[in-house]
Short mmCIF file of C-alpha atoms in Angstrom, two decimals:
data_model
loop_
_atom_site.label_atom_id
_atom_site.label_comp_id
_atom_site.label_asym_id
_atom_site.label_seq_id
_atom_site.Cartn_x
_atom_site.Cartn_y
_atom_site.Cartn_z
CA MET A 1 -0.57 61.26 -5.41
CA ALA A 2 0.91 57.83 -4.54
CA LYS A 3 -1.42 54.86 -4.56
CA CYS A 4 -1.23 52.43 -1.67
CA PHE A 5 -1.89 48.72 -1.84
CA CYS A 6 -2.22 46.55 1.21
CA ASN A 7 -1.42 42.85 1.23
CA TRP A 8 -2.73 40.00 3.39
CA HIS A 9 -0.39 40.87 6.19
CA GLY A 10 -1.38 44.47 6.41
CA GLU A 11 1.79 45.71 4.79
CA THR A 12 1.54 48.66 2.41
CA ARG A 13 3.10 48.89 -1.00
CA VAL A 14 3.36 52.45 -2.40
CA SER A 15 3.43 52.75 -6.21
CA SER A 16 4.61 56.23 -6.98
CA GLU A 17 7.99 55.73 -8.67
CA PHE A 18 6.67 52.93 -10.90
CA ASP A 19 3.72 52.21 -13.17
CA TYR A 20 3.28 48.85 -11.41
CA ASP A 21 4.56 46.98 -8.42
CA VAL A 22 4.85 43.82 -10.51
CA ILE A 23 4.85 43.20 -14.22
CA VAL A 24 4.63 39.54 -15.37
CA ILE A 25 5.74 38.71 -18.87
CA GLY A 26 3.79 35.61 -20.00
CA ALA A 27 0.28 34.48 -19.02
CA GLY A 28 0.74 30.76 -18.83
CA TYR A 29 0.14 28.92 -15.55
CA GLY A 30 3.32 30.29 -14.01
CA GLY A 31 2.58 33.84 -14.99
CA PHE A 32 -1.09 33.56 -14.12
CA ASP A 33 -0.47 32.33 -10.60
CA ALA A 34 2.23 34.89 -10.03
CA ALA A 35 -0.14 37.73 -11.10
CA LYS A 36 -3.03 36.27 -9.18
CA HIS A 37 -0.98 35.96 -5.98
CA ALA A 38 0.47 39.42 -6.45
CA CYS A 39 -3.01 40.94 -6.70
CA GLU A 40 -4.15 38.98 -3.64
CA LYS A 41 -1.12 40.39 -1.84
CA GLY A 42 -2.25 43.92 -2.72
CA LEU A 43 0.30 44.62 -5.39
CA LYS A 44 -0.54 46.77 -8.43
CA THR A 45 -0.03 44.14 -11.17
CA ALA A 46 0.15 43.87 -14.95
CA ILE A 47 0.54 40.74 -17.00
CA VAL A 48 1.75 40.73 -20.60
CA GLU A 49 0.76 38.10 -23.17
CA ALA A 50 1.46 38.00 -26.87
CA ARG A 51 -0.88 35.10 -27.75
CA ASP A 52 -3.69 33.77 -25.53
CA LEU A 53 -4.16 33.78 -21.79
CA GLY A 54 -3.29 30.44 -20.31
CA GLY A 55 -0.15 29.87 -22.34
CA THR A 56 0.83 26.40 -23.52
CA CYS A 57 -1.04 24.42 -20.86
CA VAL A 58 -4.42 25.83 -21.50
CA ASN A 59 -4.23 26.44 -25.22
CA ARG A 60 -1.81 23.90 -26.68
CA GLY A 61 -1.02 21.42 -23.96
CA CYS A 62 -2.41 19.75 -20.87
CA VAL A 63 -5.98 21.11 -21.06
CA PRO A 64 -6.91 20.21 -24.68
CA SER A 65 -4.93 16.98 -24.58
CA LYS A 66 -6.87 15.81 -21.55
CA ALA A 67 -10.10 16.61 -23.38
CA LEU A 68 -8.99 14.45 -26.34
CA LEU A 69 -7.86 11.71 -23.96
CA ALA A 70 -11.16 11.76 -22.10
CA ALA A 71 -13.15 11.46 -25.31
CA SER A 72 -10.98 8.92 -27.00
CA GLY A 73 -10.86 6.95 -23.72
CA ARG A 74 -14.58 6.62 -23.74
CA VAL A 75 -14.35 5.21 -27.25
CA ARG A 76 -11.70 2.75 -26.14
CA GLU A 77 -13.87 1.65 -23.18
CA ILE A 78 -17.06 1.00 -25.14
CA THR A 79 -15.25 -0.70 -28.05
CA ASP A 80 -13.24 -3.01 -25.77
CA THR A 81 -15.71 -5.92 -25.99
CA ASP A 82 -13.55 -8.36 -23.97
CA HIS A 83 -13.43 -5.90 -21.06
CA LEU A 84 -17.16 -5.18 -21.20
CA GLN A 85 -17.98 -8.88 -21.29
CA ASN A 86 -16.33 -9.16 -17.88
CA PHE A 87 -19.32 -7.15 -16.62
CA GLY A 88 -21.89 -8.99 -18.71
CA ILE A 89 -22.25 -5.99 -21.03
CA GLN A 90 -22.57 -6.15 -24.79
CA VAL A 91 -22.28 -3.07 -27.05
CA GLN A 92 -22.79 -2.96 -30.79
CA GLY A 93 -22.48 -0.31 -33.50
CA VAL A 94 -20.29 2.21 -31.69
CA SER A 95 -19.37 5.32 -33.69
CA PHE A 96 -17.88 8.68 -33.05
CA ASP A 97 -17.68 12.19 -34.63
CA ARG A 98 -14.07 13.40 -35.05
CA GLN A 99 -15.12 17.01 -35.34
CA ALA A 100 -17.26 16.86 -32.20
CA ILE A 101 -14.32 15.45 -30.24
CA ALA A 102 -12.14 18.26 -31.54
CA ASP A 103 -14.83 20.79 -30.67
CA HIS A 104 -15.02 19.42 -27.15
CA ALA A 105 -11.28 20.19 -26.69
CA ALA A 106 -11.64 23.62 -28.26
CA ASN A 107 -14.63 24.54 -26.12
CA LEU A 108 -12.81 23.46 -22.99
CA VAL A 109 -9.90 25.67 -23.93
CA GLU A 110 -12.14 28.64 -24.52
CA THR A 111 -13.96 28.18 -21.17
CA ILE A 112 -10.79 27.88 -19.10
CA ARG A 113 -9.12 30.76 -20.91
CA GLY A 114 -12.09 32.89 -20.21
CA ASN A 115 -12.07 31.88 -16.56
CA LEU A 116 -8.42 32.93 -16.25
CA GLY A 117 -9.11 36.33 -17.79
CA ASN A 118 -12.15 36.95 -15.59
CA THR A 119 -10.18 36.01 -12.48
CA LEU A 120 -7.38 38.47 -13.29
CA LYS A 121 -9.80 41.22 -14.08
CA ARG A 122 -11.79 40.65 -10.92
CA LEU A 123 -8.58 40.91 -8.84
CA GLY A 124 -7.66 44.13 -10.61
CA ALA A 125 -4.68 43.03 -12.77
CA ASP A 126 -4.10 44.96 -16.03
CA ILE A 127 -3.81 42.60 -19.01
CA LEU A 128 -1.45 44.03 -21.58
CA MET A 129 -1.73 42.31 -24.92
CA GLY A 130 1.49 42.25 -26.87
CA ARG A 131 5.02 40.83 -26.85
CA GLY A 132 6.90 41.82 -23.75
CA ARG A 133 10.71 42.20 -23.37
CA LEU A 134 13.00 43.69 -20.81
CA ALA A 135 14.16 47.28 -21.54
CA GLY A 136 16.71 47.53 -18.78
CA SER A 137 16.35 47.27 -15.03
CA GLN A 138 12.78 47.39 -13.82
CA ARG A 139 11.44 48.30 -17.28
CA VAL A 140 9.37 46.33 -19.77
CA THR A 141 8.51 47.24 -23.37
CA VAL A 142 5.31 45.80 -24.78
CA THR A 143 4.90 45.63 -28.56
CA ALA A 144 1.29 45.34 -29.60
CA ALA A 145 0.08 43.40 -32.63
CA ASP A 146 -0.07 46.55 -34.66
CA GLY A 147 3.56 47.29 -33.94
CA VAL A 148 2.98 50.08 -31.37
CA GLU A 149 5.41 49.99 -28.50
CA LYS A 150 5.03 51.22 -24.98
CA THR A 151 7.47 50.95 -22.07
CA TYR A 152 6.32 50.44 -18.50
CA SER A 153 8.20 50.55 -15.17
CA ALA A 154 7.79 48.11 -12.32
CA ARG A 155 9.38 47.58 -8.96
CA ASP A 156 9.76 43.88 -9.80
CA VAL A 157 9.55 41.98 -13.04
CA ILE A 158 8.75 38.30 -13.49
CA LEU A 159 9.67 36.37 -16.67
CA ALA A 160 7.23 33.57 -17.38
CA THR A 161 7.60 33.09 -21.11
CA GLY A 162 7.13 29.25 -21.22
CA SER A 163 8.36 26.94 -23.92
CA ASP A 164 7.79 25.73 -27.48
CA PRO A 165 7.92 22.29 -29.16
CA PHE A 166 11.45 21.25 -30.15
CA VAL A 167 11.88 20.23 -33.78
CA PRO A 168 15.20 18.54 -34.48
CA PRO A 169 17.31 19.51 -37.54
CA GLY A 170 16.30 17.80 -40.74
CA ILE A 171 12.56 17.69 -39.90
CA GLU A 172 10.29 19.96 -41.98
CA ILE A 173 7.00 20.96 -40.39
CA ASP A 174 3.98 21.90 -42.51
CA GLY A 175 1.34 21.79 -39.74
CA LYS A 176 -0.83 19.34 -41.72
CA THR A 177 1.04 16.13 -42.54
CA VAL A 178 4.11 16.76 -40.27
CA PHE A 179 3.26 18.60 -37.07
CA THR A 180 3.99 19.11 -33.39
CA SER A 181 1.53 18.69 -30.49
CA ASP A 182 0.46 22.27 -31.05
CA ASP A 183 -1.30 21.22 -34.26
CA ALA A 184 -2.13 17.67 -33.25
CA LEU A 185 -4.44 19.00 -30.52
CA LYS A 186 -6.75 20.45 -33.17
CA LEU A 187 -7.46 16.89 -34.35
CA GLU A 188 -8.17 18.13 -37.86
CA THR A 189 -7.62 14.67 -39.37
CA LEU A 190 -7.33 11.02 -38.25
CA PRO A 191 -4.63 9.63 -40.54
CA GLN A 192 -4.77 5.92 -41.31
CA TRP A 193 -1.11 5.49 -40.41
CA ILE A 194 0.81 8.00 -38.27
CA ALA A 195 4.43 7.89 -37.07
CA ILE A 196 5.18 9.48 -33.69
CA ILE A 197 8.74 10.66 -33.13
CA GLY A 198 9.60 10.27 -29.42
CA SER A 199 8.29 7.97 -26.71
CA GLY A 200 8.03 10.44 -23.83
CA TYR A 201 4.80 11.49 -22.21
CA ILE A 202 3.62 13.58 -25.21
CA GLY A 203 4.16 10.71 -27.70
CA LEU A 204 2.52 8.28 -25.32
CA GLU A 205 -0.59 10.32 -24.74
CA PHE A 206 -1.11 10.90 -28.42
CA SER A 207 -0.55 7.25 -29.21
CA ASP A 208 -3.37 6.58 -26.77
CA VAL A 209 -5.66 9.03 -28.58
CA TYR A 210 -4.83 7.87 -32.11
CA THR A 211 -5.13 4.13 -31.45
CA ALA A 212 -8.42 4.58 -29.62
CA LEU A 213 -9.78 6.39 -32.69
CA GLY A 214 -8.62 3.71 -35.15
CA CYS A 215 -5.27 4.93 -36.43
CA GLU A 216 -2.25 2.74 -36.96
CA VAL A 217 0.77 4.03 -35.04
CA THR A 218 4.51 3.57 -35.47
CA MET A 219 6.57 4.97 -32.56
CA ILE A 220 10.18 5.93 -33.16
CA GLU A 221 12.65 6.42 -30.28
CA ALA A 222 16.26 7.58 -30.77
CA LEU A 223 17.52 5.98 -27.61
CA ASP A 224 17.99 2.24 -27.17
CA ARG A 225 14.85 1.69 -25.08
CA LEU A 226 11.31 2.86 -25.25
CA LEU A 227 9.89 5.21 -22.62
CA PRO A 228 13.34 6.31 -21.48
CA THR A 229 12.14 9.03 -19.15
CA PHE A 230 10.07 6.66 -17.01
CA ASP A 231 11.14 4.32 -14.15
CA PRO A 232 12.56 1.23 -15.98
CA ASP A 233 10.26 -1.20 -14.16
CA VAL A 234 7.22 0.97 -14.86
CA ALA A 235 8.34 1.37 -18.50
CA LYS A 236 8.41 -2.39 -19.00
CA VAL A 237 4.83 -2.82 -17.89
CA ALA A 238 3.68 0.29 -19.68
CA GLN A 239 5.30 -0.86 -22.90
CA ARG A 240 3.50 -4.21 -22.69
CA SER A 241 0.16 -2.62 -22.07
CA LEU A 242 0.22 0.66 -23.95
CA LEU A 243 2.35 -0.24 -26.97
CA GLU A 244 2.50 -4.01 -27.50
CA GLY A 245 -1.03 -4.48 -26.31
CA ARG A 246 -2.25 -2.08 -29.00
CA ASP A 247 -0.20 -3.48 -31.90
CA ILE A 248 1.87 -0.25 -32.08
CA GLU A 249 4.99 -0.74 -34.22
CA THR A 250 8.15 0.52 -32.58
CA ARG A 251 11.68 1.46 -33.62
CA THR A 252 14.42 2.11 -31.15
CA GLY A 253 17.98 3.37 -31.53
CA VAL A 254 17.17 5.29 -34.74
CA LEU A 255 17.01 8.96 -35.56
CA ALA A 256 14.51 10.60 -37.87
CA ARG A 257 17.28 12.36 -39.75
CA LYS A 258 14.99 13.77 -42.39
CA ILE A 259 11.21 14.08 -42.61
CA THR A 260 9.54 15.45 -45.70
CA PRO A 261 5.87 16.48 -45.58
CA GLY A 262 3.47 15.40 -48.25
CA SER A 263 1.33 12.50 -49.32
CA PRO A 264 2.99 10.26 -48.28
CA VAL A 265 5.23 11.69 -45.55
CA VAL A 266 8.72 10.34 -46.12
CA ILE A 267 10.83 9.56 -43.00
CA GLU A 268 14.46 8.68 -43.26
CA LEU A 269 15.65 6.67 -40.21
CA ALA A 270 19.28 6.55 -39.42
CA ASP A 271 21.24 4.54 -36.85
CA PHE A 272 21.62 6.63 -33.68
CA GLU A 273 25.30 5.79 -33.32
CA THR A 274 26.54 5.74 -36.92
CA LYS A 275 24.01 8.12 -38.47
CA GLU A 276 23.79 5.78 -41.44
CA LEU A 277 20.43 5.26 -43.19
CA VAL A 278 18.74 2.09 -42.07
CA GLU A 279 15.10 2.46 -43.24
CA VAL A 280 12.69 4.70 -45.10
CA LEU A 281 9.12 4.93 -43.91
CA GLU A 282 6.20 6.31 -45.95
CA VAL A 283 3.26 7.16 -43.71
CA ASP A 284 0.11 9.35 -43.85
CA ALA A 285 1.20 11.77 -41.14
CA CYS A 286 3.96 12.31 -38.53
CA LEU A 287 3.75 13.80 -35.04
CA VAL A 288 7.05 15.24 -33.78
CA ALA A 289 7.05 14.76 -30.00
CA THR A 290 10.71 15.35 -29.21
CA GLY A 291 10.38 17.57 -26.17
CA ARG A 292 10.24 21.36 -25.61
CA ILE A 293 12.69 24.24 -25.52
CA PRO A 294 12.37 27.53 -23.54
CA SER A 295 10.90 30.57 -25.20
CA THR A 296 13.62 33.01 -24.09
CA LYS A 297 14.88 34.52 -27.34
CA ASN A 298 14.38 38.28 -27.92
CA LEU A 299 13.46 38.68 -24.26
CA GLY A 300 15.88 41.56 -23.64
CA LEU A 301 18.05 39.65 -21.26
CA GLU A 302 21.07 41.49 -22.57
CA THR A 303 19.69 44.74 -21.27
CA VAL A 304 20.33 43.54 -17.74
CA ALA A 305 23.49 41.68 -18.64
CA VAL A 306 21.88 38.22 -18.07
CA GLU A 307 22.80 35.20 -20.22
CA ALA A 308 20.66 32.14 -20.67
CA ASP A 309 22.48 28.81 -20.53
CA ARG A 310 23.40 26.90 -23.69
CA ARG A 311 19.94 25.40 -23.89
CA GLY A 312 18.19 28.75 -23.45
CA PHE A 313 17.07 28.39 -19.87
CA ILE A 314 17.22 31.39 -17.50
CA PRO A 315 19.34 30.77 -14.43
CA VAL A 316 17.53 31.30 -11.12
CA ASP A 317 18.11 30.59 -7.45
CA ALA A 318 15.83 28.84 -5.03
CA GLY A 319 13.69 31.94 -4.57
CA MET A 320 13.21 32.30 -8.42
CA ARG A 321 15.54 35.32 -8.58
CA VAL A 322 17.33 35.58 -11.93
CA LEU A 323 21.10 35.09 -11.59
CA ARG A 324 23.84 37.02 -13.27
CA ASP A 325 27.28 35.49 -12.78
CA GLY A 326 25.80 33.46 -9.92
CA ASN A 327 24.38 36.47 -8.10
CA PRO A 328 20.76 37.61 -7.94
CA VAL A 329 19.79 40.43 -10.26
CA PRO A 330 17.83 42.95 -8.26
CA HIS A 331 14.05 43.04 -8.90
CA LEU A 332 14.07 40.31 -11.56
CA TYR A 333 12.55 36.89 -11.28
CA ALA A 334 11.78 33.97 -13.67
CA VAL A 335 9.34 31.05 -13.35
CA GLY A 336 8.04 28.15 -15.33
CA ASP A 337 9.37 26.30 -18.35
CA ALA A 338 11.82 29.15 -19.04
CA THR A 339 13.83 28.17 -16.01
CA GLY A 340 14.20 24.52 -16.94
CA LYS A 341 13.59 23.22 -13.44
CA LEU A 342 10.46 21.10 -13.95
CA MET A 343 8.61 21.66 -17.17
CA LEU A 344 5.14 21.13 -15.64
CA ALA A 345 2.25 23.54 -15.41
CA HIS A 346 1.74 22.99 -11.65
CA ALA A 347 5.52 23.42 -11.03
CA ALA A 348 5.30 26.74 -12.86
CA ALA A 349 2.41 27.80 -10.78
CA ALA A 350 4.21 26.92 -7.54
CA GLN A 351 7.22 28.91 -8.71
CA GLY A 352 4.98 31.90 -9.51
CA VAL A 353 3.65 31.93 -5.96
CA VAL A 354 7.13 31.56 -4.51
CA ALA A 355 8.43 34.48 -6.52
CA ILE A 356 5.64 36.76 -5.09
CA GLU A 357 6.31 35.51 -1.56
CA ASN A 358 9.88 36.53 -1.90
CA ILE A 359 9.02 39.83 -3.50
CA THR A 360 6.80 40.65 -0.46
CA GLY A 361 9.52 39.71 1.97
CA HIS A 362 8.42 36.20 2.92
CA PRO A 363 11.32 33.90 2.01
CA ARG A 364 10.19 30.69 0.41
CA SER A 365 11.52 28.14 -2.07
CA VAL A 366 10.08 25.32 -4.22
CA ASP A 367 10.45 21.69 -3.04
CA TYR A 368 10.92 20.11 -6.42
CA ARG A 369 11.22 16.58 -4.91
CA SER A 370 7.58 16.76 -3.85
CA ILE A 371 6.21 17.82 -7.19
CA PRO A 372 4.45 14.93 -8.97
CA ALA A 373 4.16 14.26 -12.68
CA ALA A 374 1.53 12.23 -14.60
CA THR A 375 0.95 10.78 -18.05
CA PHE A 376 -2.76 10.49 -18.78
CA THR A 377 -2.79 7.28 -20.82
CA HIS A 378 -5.22 4.44 -20.13
CA PRO A 379 -4.02 3.25 -17.61
CA GLU A 380 -2.13 6.25 -16.28
CA ILE A 381 1.58 6.60 -15.26
CA SER A 382 2.73 8.93 -12.44
CA SER A 383 5.80 9.61 -10.40
CA VAL A 384 7.14 11.84 -7.67
CA GLY A 385 10.42 12.27 -5.86
CA LEU A 386 13.65 10.59 -6.88
CA SER A 387 14.24 7.92 -9.44
CA GLU A 388 15.74 4.72 -8.13
CA ALA A 389 19.11 5.56 -9.63
CA ASP A 390 19.08 9.07 -8.10
CA ALA A 391 17.96 7.73 -4.74
CA LYS A 392 20.81 5.26 -4.65
CA ALA A 393 23.28 7.92 -5.66
CA LEU A 394 22.07 10.16 -2.86
CA GLY A 395 22.29 7.18 -0.49
CA GLY A 396 25.87 6.67 -1.46
CA GLN A 397 26.69 10.33 -0.81
CA GLU A 398 24.93 10.51 2.52
CA GLY A 399 25.56 7.00 3.76
CA PHE A 400 22.16 5.35 3.77
CA GLU A 401 20.65 2.28 2.00
CA VAL A 402 17.72 2.63 -0.34
CA ALA A 403 14.99 0.00 -0.31
CA SER A 404 11.93 -0.45 -2.48
CA VAL A 405 8.59 -2.33 -2.38
CA ARG A 406 5.86 -2.96 -4.89
CA SER A 407 2.09 -3.00 -4.34
CA TYR A 408 0.05 -4.55 -7.13
CA PHE A 409 -3.37 -3.43 -8.34
CA LYS A 410 -4.31 -7.12 -8.86
CA ALA A 411 -4.51 -7.36 -5.05
CA ASN A 412 -6.82 -4.35 -4.77
CA SER A 413 -10.55 -4.93 -4.42
CA LYS A 414 -11.56 -1.74 -6.28
CA ALA A 415 -9.30 -2.45 -9.19
CA LEU A 416 -10.69 -5.94 -9.42
CA ALA A 417 -14.26 -4.64 -9.28
CA GLU A 418 -13.36 -2.38 -12.24
CA ALA A 419 -11.85 -5.34 -14.06
CA ASP A 420 -8.78 -3.08 -14.56
CA ALA A 421 -6.12 -4.48 -12.27
CA ASP A 422 -3.04 -4.19 -14.50
CA GLY A 423 -0.26 -2.22 -12.82
CA PHE A 424 1.66 -1.57 -9.60
CA ALA A 425 3.07 1.13 -7.34
CA LYS A 426 6.80 1.17 -6.58
CA LEU A 427 7.77 2.97 -3.37
CA LEU A 428 11.41 4.07 -2.66
CA PHE A 429 12.45 4.82 0.94
CA ARG A 430 15.43 5.04 3.29
CA LYS A 431 15.99 1.71 4.95
CA ASP A 432 17.26 3.33 8.16
CA THR A 433 14.62 6.03 8.84
CA GLY A 434 11.84 4.96 6.51
CA GLU A 435 11.72 8.41 4.87
CA VAL A 436 9.82 8.23 1.59
CA LEU A 437 12.10 9.17 -1.32
CA GLY A 438 9.98 8.58 -4.34
CA ALA A 439 7.17 6.61 -6.01
CA HIS A 440 6.40 5.43 -9.50
CA ILE A 441 2.93 4.13 -10.41
CA PHE A 442 1.41 2.48 -13.45
CA GLY A 443 -2.31 1.72 -13.14
CA LEU A 444 -5.86 2.92 -12.86
CA HIS A 445 -5.99 6.58 -11.73
CA ALA A 446 -2.30 6.69 -11.00
CA ALA A 447 -2.34 10.46 -11.61
CA ASP A 448 -4.61 10.87 -8.59
CA LEU A 449 -2.95 8.31 -6.39
CA ILE A 450 0.49 9.93 -6.65
CA GLN A 451 -0.61 13.01 -4.73
CA GLU A 452 -0.76 11.12 -1.43
CA VAL A 453 2.90 10.10 -1.82
CA ALA A 454 3.79 13.66 -2.95
CA ASN A 455 2.34 15.03 0.31
CA ALA A 456 4.32 12.52 2.37
CA ILE A 457 7.51 13.53 0.59
CA ALA A 458 6.79 17.21 1.11
CA ARG A 459 6.57 16.50 4.85
CA ARG A 460 9.60 14.17 4.71
CA GLN A 461 7.48 11.53 6.41
CA SER A 462 8.48 8.00 7.29
CA VAL A 463 6.68 4.84 6.43
CA LYS A 464 6.84 4.14 10.19
CA GLU A 465 3.97 6.63 10.64
CA LEU A 466 2.39 6.31 7.22
CA ALA A 467 1.75 2.66 7.70
CA PHE A 468 -0.81 3.41 10.39
CA GLU A 469 -2.86 5.85 8.31
CA VAL A 470 -6.32 4.49 7.56
CA HIS A 471 -7.55 4.36 3.96
CA THR A 472 -11.13 3.96 2.75
CA HIS A 473 -12.10 0.44 1.72
CA PRO A 474 -12.58 -0.49 -1.11
CA THR A 475 -10.58 2.18 -2.90
CA LEU A 476 -7.52 2.37 -5.09
CA SER A 477 -5.86 4.33 -2.35
CA GLU A 478 -5.24 1.04 -0.59
CA VAL A 479 -2.57 0.37 -3.18
CA ILE A 480 -0.56 3.10 -1.52
CA GLU A 481 -1.48 1.87 1.99
CA SER A 482 -0.22 -1.59 1.11
CA ALA A 483 3.08 -0.10 -0.07
CA TYR A 484 3.45 1.83 3.14
CA LYS A 485 2.85 -1.27 5.23
CA GLN A 486 5.23 -3.43 3.29
CA ALA A 487 7.95 -0.77 3.53
CA ALA A 488 7.42 -0.40 7.33
CA THR A 489 8.25 -4.09 7.82
CA ALA A 490 11.45 -3.74 5.79
CA ILE A 491 13.08 -1.02 7.94
CA ALA A 492 16.16 -2.08 9.74
#
């Protein structure tokens, strides 16, 4: 007898031909939110996971890293005697327990992972532990840890297999002296001198942790400037505060062409252009933070005649449908890092919800311009919308002028009260209509402040209206209010 499942809108899904209405391969944030939303829509749902529920974010990414940053940030605060003296506070004899800090991160991971599992079980999703792969149209094979395979059918399949750390050629990983962020998050040691390969958000966050806990850091960047993925104006201020202000050694324009684990770790640095050897470093440990690559190998894409692009990303349309020769493959979707759109946990979650909305006949797409990003250093860095270069390129195409304003934390009462007024917010907008195009922030709680601008971008709002919105005084949100007001006066 067929089973019926009713969604929020009273529609009925009948699961007689298939084992499930939806099977999600991968239980990271993208897969989790897809499965959760599917259950809430009344769909019979299964989620497949080969490792741990929560994927990279919960187990090896944003969750444990924020726990380490929170703990090390406290150490930084109470050992910053100059800062504390501004408040008339004196602290002596500060110490910390490395293992207890590591345990704090591990315990947080376990708690959140348990919460995810409980949520899925409460909603009625089946959790299938094993490695999932496509076995043709609307079919998924799950290989359990003991090698036993079972194939399931589903009306719709969602691929949410995430990503893994990228290790460039010539770098040997041993997980102890040379490692990626996956191992660094365990905080098994605090090396006296550690080299960090890459100055993106991962490298920056770990440099924040390591320097707070007393390690010497050398940061190595292959490109000709540090922090290349950040707004150039923000990068200059962040470099001064987060790198130069902490006596972090830096190298730019050089590749780590060979890294050999051991004691010491030997790093051969070569000129980025000529590839000729320029320096050999011997350090106690090395963190490889050179980005991430999609986990799409051995996924069975060939069984539905789908090819990943040259980088391994799965092509999708705006509704998260997998594409084959530019056309949607029936009943097949992909979300999260595997798509290469925005490799952020909350972007993956948004994509998961959009996929289910489209599966249930409610057309929806993801507005990538309104999705913010944050780096949780002390102070924080955040951004949303277009970069200044991209905004100007768009303006050239569509015939409008781009303008920008800056609002400084040193003019904000709350930042001054915190004695933490280093930083600014940079707002990009159309000079004709005032529509907000992007924002880039460096400063106290930048990761929280960016959401207000993200909401404005999502609604395509103009600073003409935003300038009249009332903000609580005294709060850091007035940094954004000030930017809106400045922008409003600059509109033609």
